[in-house]
């Protein structure tokens, strides 16, 4: 298995579960659930449970919430290397969810992430870890200067860089570094933010993203087909898959992070674009079937069982002129 360095968000997720469909402007009965989350941290836990050696570097406050994150990292088998700000609160994400798990609204208190300077992130200790890694995985929570420095360092080392978009507002922080990214996991709103374009089909998104220099990525659009693309000697190779209907939906939180995790697990094993996409969607389906952003009993055996229910992706033809070398 691979040595993966994960850098980005590891914070507290607070979820308010409504007991009945949401009524705007009214008091809605329900209950709260609090647990560790964050795009980078969710992916780190998934990849560790799939057997990879994962090191997590994430900003954290000097509070009880930071201890919850540390315990969750230990439980998942992650080597935890926090960037601690003792006088600050650990970031948090608070969401209100319908009884079926769909999101009503959310509030992200993430100011601490914007305080991380590139010089602290790229310490001698971290550069040593980068040099020993097989993959760098980051989300979009840190400042653009820190993310650009990470991308430049990874590129200089010849280290593959995978990115989780997190949100339309934050994914644009990677625009100066798109050509250095191996895979950017995003939804259609995030694809629109980073390209400044619109698209009617998955194939059109591939073309737009390739034109601005991105070499590979994953694109989701709710329940619509999921697309994966990667650079090849012939241009952009793309596949798409319509996920089969879910048996049950408990929580959509973490599904995109799981998609990226499964895809990267396959990529690190040398799988084809088709098999990697199938692997990612299978893991995302597992994650939506549990309450929480990760599947706590995930293993290679559990994922293999989920793969048996997956159909084969179909090829998407992307015009050659839309490709980026």
Coordinates of C-alpha atoms in Angstrom, one line a residue:
X1 CA 0.0 0.0 0.0
X2 CA 1.0 3.6 -0.5
X3 CA 2.5 6.3 1.7
X4 CA 0.0 9.2 1.6
X5 CA 0.4 12.7 3.0
X6 CA -2.9 14.5 3.6
X7 CA -3.0 18.2 4.3
X8 CA -6.1 20.3 4.9
X9 CA -9.3 20.4 7.0
X10 CA -9.8 18.3 10.1
X11 CA -12.5 19.9 12.2
X12 CA -15.8 19.3 14.0
X13 CA -19.0 18.6 12.1
X14 CA -22.3 19.4 13.9
X15 CA -25.4 18.0 12.2
X16 CA -28.9 19.0 13.1
X17 CA -31.2 16.1 12.0
X18 CA -34.8 17.3 11.5
X19 CA -37.6 15.1 12.7
X20 CA -39.9 16.2 9.8
X21 CA -39.5 18.0 6.5
X22 CA -38.0 21.5 6.9
X23 CA -40.4 24.4 7.4
X24 CA -38.7 27.7 6.6
X25 CA -39.1 30.5 9.1
X26 CA -40.3 28.1 11.8
X27 CA -38.9 26.2 14.8
X28 CA -38.1 22.7 13.6
X29 CA -37.9 19.7 16.0
X30 CA -34.9 17.5 15.7
X31 CA -31.6 16.5 17.4
X32 CA -27.9 17.4 17.1
X33 CA -25.0 15.0 16.3
X34 CA -21.3 16.1 16.8
X35 CA -18.4 14.3 15.2
X36 CA -15.0 15.0 13.5
X37 CA -15.1 15.8 9.8
X38 CA -13.4 17.9 7.1
X39 CA -12.7 17.0 3.5
X40 CA -9.1 16.1 4.0
X41 CA -9.8 14.3 7.2
X42 CA -12.6 12.2 5.8
X43 CA -10.5 11.1 2.9
X44 CA -7.6 10.4 5.2
X45 CA -9.7 8.1 7.4
X46 CA -11.0 6.3 4.3
X47 CA -7.6 5.7 2.9
X48 CA -6.1 4.6 6.2
X49 CA -8.9 2.0 6.6
X50 CA -8.2 0.7 3.1
X51 CA -4.7 -0.1 4.3
X52 CA -2.6 2.9 3.3
X53 CA 0.0 4.6 5.5
X54 CA -1.6 8.0 6.0
X55 CA -0.1 11.0 7.7
X56 CA -2.4 14.0 8.4
X57 CA -1.3 17.6 8.7
X58 CA -4.2 19.9 9.7
X59 CA -4.5 23.2 11.6
X60 CA -6.2 22.9 15.0
X61 CA -7.0 24.9 18.0
X62 CA -6.0 24.3 21.6
X63 CA -9.4 23.1 22.8
X64 CA -11.5 20.0 23.5
X65 CA -12.6 19.8 19.8
X66 CA -9.0 19.3 18.8
X67 CA -8.8 16.3 21.2
X68 CA -11.9 14.8 19.5
X69 CA -10.1 15.1 16.1
X70 CA -6.9 13.5 17.5
X71 CA -8.8 10.5 18.9
X72 CA -10.6 10.0 15.6
X73 CA -7.3 10.0 13.8
X74 CA -5.9 7.5 16.2
X75 CA -8.9 5.3 15.8
X76 CA -8.5 5.3 12.0
X77 CA -4.8 4.4 12.2
X78 CA -3.6 7.8 11.0
X79 CA -0.3 9.4 12.0
X80 CA -1.5 12.8 13.3
X81 CA 0.8 15.8 12.9
X82 CA -1.4 18.9 13.7
X83 CA -0.5 22.5 13.2
X84 CA -1.7 23.7 16.6
X85 CA -2.8 27.3 17.4
X86 CA -3.3 27.1 21.2
X87 CA -5.2 30.4 21.5
X88 CA -7.7 29.6 18.8
X89 CA -10.8 27.4 18.4
X90 CA -10.7 24.4 16.2
X91 CA -12.8 25.0 13.0
X92 CA -16.3 23.7 12.8
X93 CA -19.0 23.0 10.2
X94 CA -22.7 23.0 11.3
X95 CA -25.4 21.6 9.0
X96 CA -29.1 21.2 9.1
X97 CA -30.3 18.0 7.4
X98 CA -33.7 16.7 6.2
X99 CA -34.9 13.4 7.7
X100 CA -33.8 11.7 4.4
X101 CA -30.2 13.1 4.8
X102 CA -30.4 15.9 2.2
X103 CA -28.8 19.3 3.2
X104 CA -31.0 22.2 4.1
X105 CA -28.3 24.7 5.0
X106 CA -24.9 24.9 6.7
X107 CA -22.6 27.3 8.4
X108 CA -18.8 27.0 8.2
X109 CA -16.7 28.6 10.9
X110 CA -13.3 28.1 9.3
X111 CA -11.3 31.3 10.0
X112 CA -8.4 29.4 11.5
X113 CA -7.5 27.8 8.2
X114 CA -6.9 31.2 6.7
X115 CA -4.2 31.9 9.3
X116 CA -1.8 29.2 8.1
X117 CA 1.3 30.8 6.4
X118 CA 3.2 28.9 3.7
X119 CA 6.4 29.1 5.6
X120 CA 4.9 27.1 8.6
X121 CA 3.2 24.6 6.3
X122 CA 6.4 23.9 4.4
X123 CA 8.7 23.4 7.4
X124 CA 11.8 21.2 7.0
X125 CA 9.9 18.4 8.7
X126 CA 7.0 18.6 6.3
X127 CA 9.3 18.7 3.3
X128 CA 10.9 15.5 4.5
X129 CA 7.5 13.9 4.6
X130 CA 6.7 15.1 1.1
X131 CA 9.9 13.6 -0.2
X132 CA 8.9 10.2 1.2
X133 CA 5.3 10.2 0.1
X134 CA 3.7 8.4 -2.9
X135 CA 0.8 10.9 -3.1
X136 CA -0.1 14.3 -1.7
X137 CA -3.8 14.8 -1.0
X138 CA -5.1 18.3 -0.1
X139 CA -8.4 20.1 0.2
X140 CA -9.1 23.8 -0.5
X141 CA -9.3 25.1 3.0
X142 CA -5.9 26.7 3.3
X143 CA -4.9 30.1 1.9
X144 CA -4.0 30.4 -1.8
X145 CA -0.4 31.2 -0.9
X146 CA 0.0 28.0 1.1
X147 CA -1.8 25.9 -1.5
X148 CA 0.4 27.3 -4.3
X149 CA 3.5 26.6 -2.3
X150 CA 2.3 23.0 -1.8
X151 CA 1.6 22.5 -5.5
X152 CA 5.0 24.0 -6.5
X153 CA 6.8 21.7 -4.0
X154 CA 4.9 18.6 -5.1
X155 CA 5.6 19.4 -8.7
X156 CA 9.3 19.9 -8.0
X157 CA 9.4 16.5 -6.4
X158 CA 7.5 14.8 -9.2
X159 CA 4.9 13.9 -6.5
X160 CA 1.3 13.3 -7.7
X161 CA -1.2 15.9 -6.2
X162 CA -4.8 15.1 -5.6
X163 CA -7.3 17.8 -4.5
X164 CA -10.7 17.8 -2.9
X165 CA -12.6 21.0 -4.0
X166 CA -14.6 21.5 -0.8
X167 CA -16.8 24.4 -2.1
X168 CA -17.2 26.7 -5.1
X169 CA -15.8 29.6 -3.0
X170 CA -12.6 27.8 -2.1
X171 CA -11.7 25.7 -5.1
X172 CA -10.7 28.8 -7.0
X173 CA -7.7 29.1 -4.7
X174 CA -6.2 26.4 -6.9
X175 CA -6.5 28.3 -10.1
X176 CA -2.8 29.3 -10.2
X177 CA -1.8 25.7 -9.8
X178 CA -4.2 23.7 -11.9
X179 CA -1.5 22.4 -14.3
X180 CA 0.2 20.8 -11.3
X181 CA -2.8 18.8 -10.1
X182 CA -3.2 15.1 -11.0
X183 CA -6.8 14.8 -9.9
X184 CA -9.3 17.5 -8.8
X185 CA -12.5 16.0 -7.2
X186 CA -15.4 18.5 -7.6
X187 CA -19.1 18.8 -8.3
X188 CA -20.6 20.8 -11.2
X189 CA -20.9 24.0 -9.2
X190 CA -17.2 23.8 -8.3
X191 CA -16.3 23.0 -11.9
X192 CA -18.3 26.1 -12.9
X193 CA -16.5 28.3 -10.3
X194 CA -13.0 27.2 -11.4
X195 CA -13.7 27.4 -15.2
X196 CA -16.1 30.4 -15.3
X197 CA -18.1 28.3 -17.8
X198 CA -21.3 26.4 -18.1
X199 CA -21.8 22.9 -19.5
X200 CA -24.8 20.7 -20.4
X201 CA -22.9 17.4 -20.4
X202 CA -20.1 15.7 -18.6
X203 CA -18.1 15.8 -21.8
X204 CA -18.4 19.5 -22.0
X205 CA -17.0 19.9 -18.4
X206 CA -14.0 17.8 -19.4
X207 CA -13.3 20.1 -22.3
X208 CA -13.6 23.2 -20.2
X209 CA -11.4 21.9 -17.4
X210 CA -8.7 20.6 -19.8
X211 CA -8.6 24.0 -21.6
X212 CA -7.6 25.8 -18.3
X213 CA -4.8 23.3 -17.7
X214 CA -6.3 20.6 -15.5
X215 CA -4.9 17.1 -16.3
X216 CA -7.5 15.0 -14.5
X217 CA -10.5 15.0 -12.2
X218 CA -13.8 13.7 -11.0
X219 CA -17.0 15.6 -11.6
X220 CA -20.3 14.9 -9.9
X221 CA -23.8 16.5 -10.3
X222 CA -26.1 15.1 -7.6
X223 CA -27.8 11.9 -8.8
X224 CA -26.6 12.5 -12.4
X225 CA -23.8 10.4 -13.9
X226 CA -20.3 10.8 -12.5
X227 CA -17.4 11.6 -14.8
X228 CA -13.6 10.9 -14.4
X229 CA -11.0 12.1 -16.8
X230 CA -7.2 11.9 -17.0
X231 CA -4.5 13.0 -19.5
X232 CA -3.3 10.4 -22.0
X233 CA -0.9 10.5 -25.0
X234 CA -4.0 10.9 -27.2
X235 CA -5.5 13.8 -25.2
X236 CA -8.1 13.4 -22.5
X237 CA -9.4 9.9 -21.6
X238 CA -12.9 10.1 -20.0
X239 CA -15.4 7.7 -18.6
X240 CA -18.8 8.2 -17.0
X241 CA -21.0 6.1 -14.8
X242 CA -24.6 6.4 -13.7
X243 CA -24.6 5.2 -10.1
X244 CA -27.3 2.5 -9.4
X245 CA -30.2 3.5 -7.1
X246 CA -29.4 3.6 -3.4
X247 CA -31.0 1.0 -1.1
X248 CA -31.1 3.7 1.6
X249 CA -29.8 7.2 2.1
X250 CA -28.8 8.2 5.7
X251 CA -26.4 11.1 5.1
X252 CA -24.8 12.7 2.0
X253 CA -22.1 14.3 4.1
X254 CA -18.7 12.9 3.1
X255 CA -19.9 11.2 -0.1
X256 CA -17.7 13.3 -2.3
X257 CA -14.7 12.7 -0.1
X258 CA -15.4 9.0 -0.3
X259 CA -15.7 9.1 -4.1
X260 CA -12.2 10.7 -4.2
X261 CA -10.8 8.2 -1.7
X262 CA -12.0 5.1 -3.6
X263 CA -10.8 6.6 -6.9
X264 CA -7.3 7.3 -5.5
X265 CA -7.1 3.9 -3.9
X266 CA -7.6 2.4 -7.3
X267 CA -5.2 4.9 -8.9
X268 CA -2.4 4.0 -6.5
X269 CA -2.9 0.4 -7.3
X270 CA -2.5 1.0 -11.0
X271 CA -6.1 0.5 -11.9
X272 CA -7.7 1.7 -15.1
X273 CA -9.8 4.9 -15.3
X274 CA -13.0 2.8 -15.5
X275 CA -12.2 0.6 -12.5
X276 CA -11.0 3.5 -10.4
X277 CA -14.2 5.5 -11.0
X278 CA -16.3 2.4 -10.2
X279 CA -14.3 2.0 -7.0
X280 CA -14.9 5.6 -6.0
X281 CA -18.7 5.4 -6.5
X282 CA -18.9 2.1 -4.6
X283 CA -17.2 3.8 -1.6
X284 CA -19.5 6.8 -1.9
X285 CA -22.5 4.6 -1.9
X286 CA -21.2 2.8 1.2
X287 CA -20.8 6.2 2.9
X288 CA -24.3 7.5 2.2
X289 CA -25.7 4.4 3.9
X290 CA -24.3 5.3 7.3
X291 CA -24.8 8.3 9.6
X292 CA -21.6 10.2 9.5
X293 CA -19.0 11.4 7.0
X294 CA -17.1 8.0 6.9
X295 CA -17.9 4.3 6.9
X296 CA -16.5 3.2 10.3
X297 CA -16.1 -0.5 9.3
X298 CA -14.5 0.2 5.9
X299 CA -11.9 -2.3 4.7
X300 CA -10.7 -3.6 1.3
X301 CA -13.0 -6.6 1.9
X302 CA -16.1 -4.4 2.5
X303 CA -15.3 -2.3 -0.6
X304 CA -14.8 -5.4 -2.7
X305 CA -18.3 -6.6 -1.7
X306 CA -19.8 -3.2 -2.6
X307 CA -18.1 -3.3 -6.0
X308 CA -20.1 -6.4 -6.9
X309 CA -23.2 -4.2 -7.3
X310 CA -21.6 -1.7 -9.6
X311 CA -22.2 -1.4 -13.4
X312 CA -19.4 -0.8 -15.9
X313 CA -18.7 2.8 -16.9
X314 CA -19.3 3.9 -20.4
X315 CA -16.8 5.9 -22.6
X316 CA -17.3 9.6 -23.2
X317 CA -15.9 11.0 -26.4
X318 CA -14.3 14.4 -25.8
X319 CA -13.3 16.5 -28.8
X320 CA -9.5 16.5 -29.4
X321 CA -9.4 20.3 -29.7
X322 CA -10.8 20.5 -26.1
X323 CA -7.8 18.6 -24.8
X324 CA -4.8 20.0 -23.0
X325 CA -1.4 18.4 -23.4

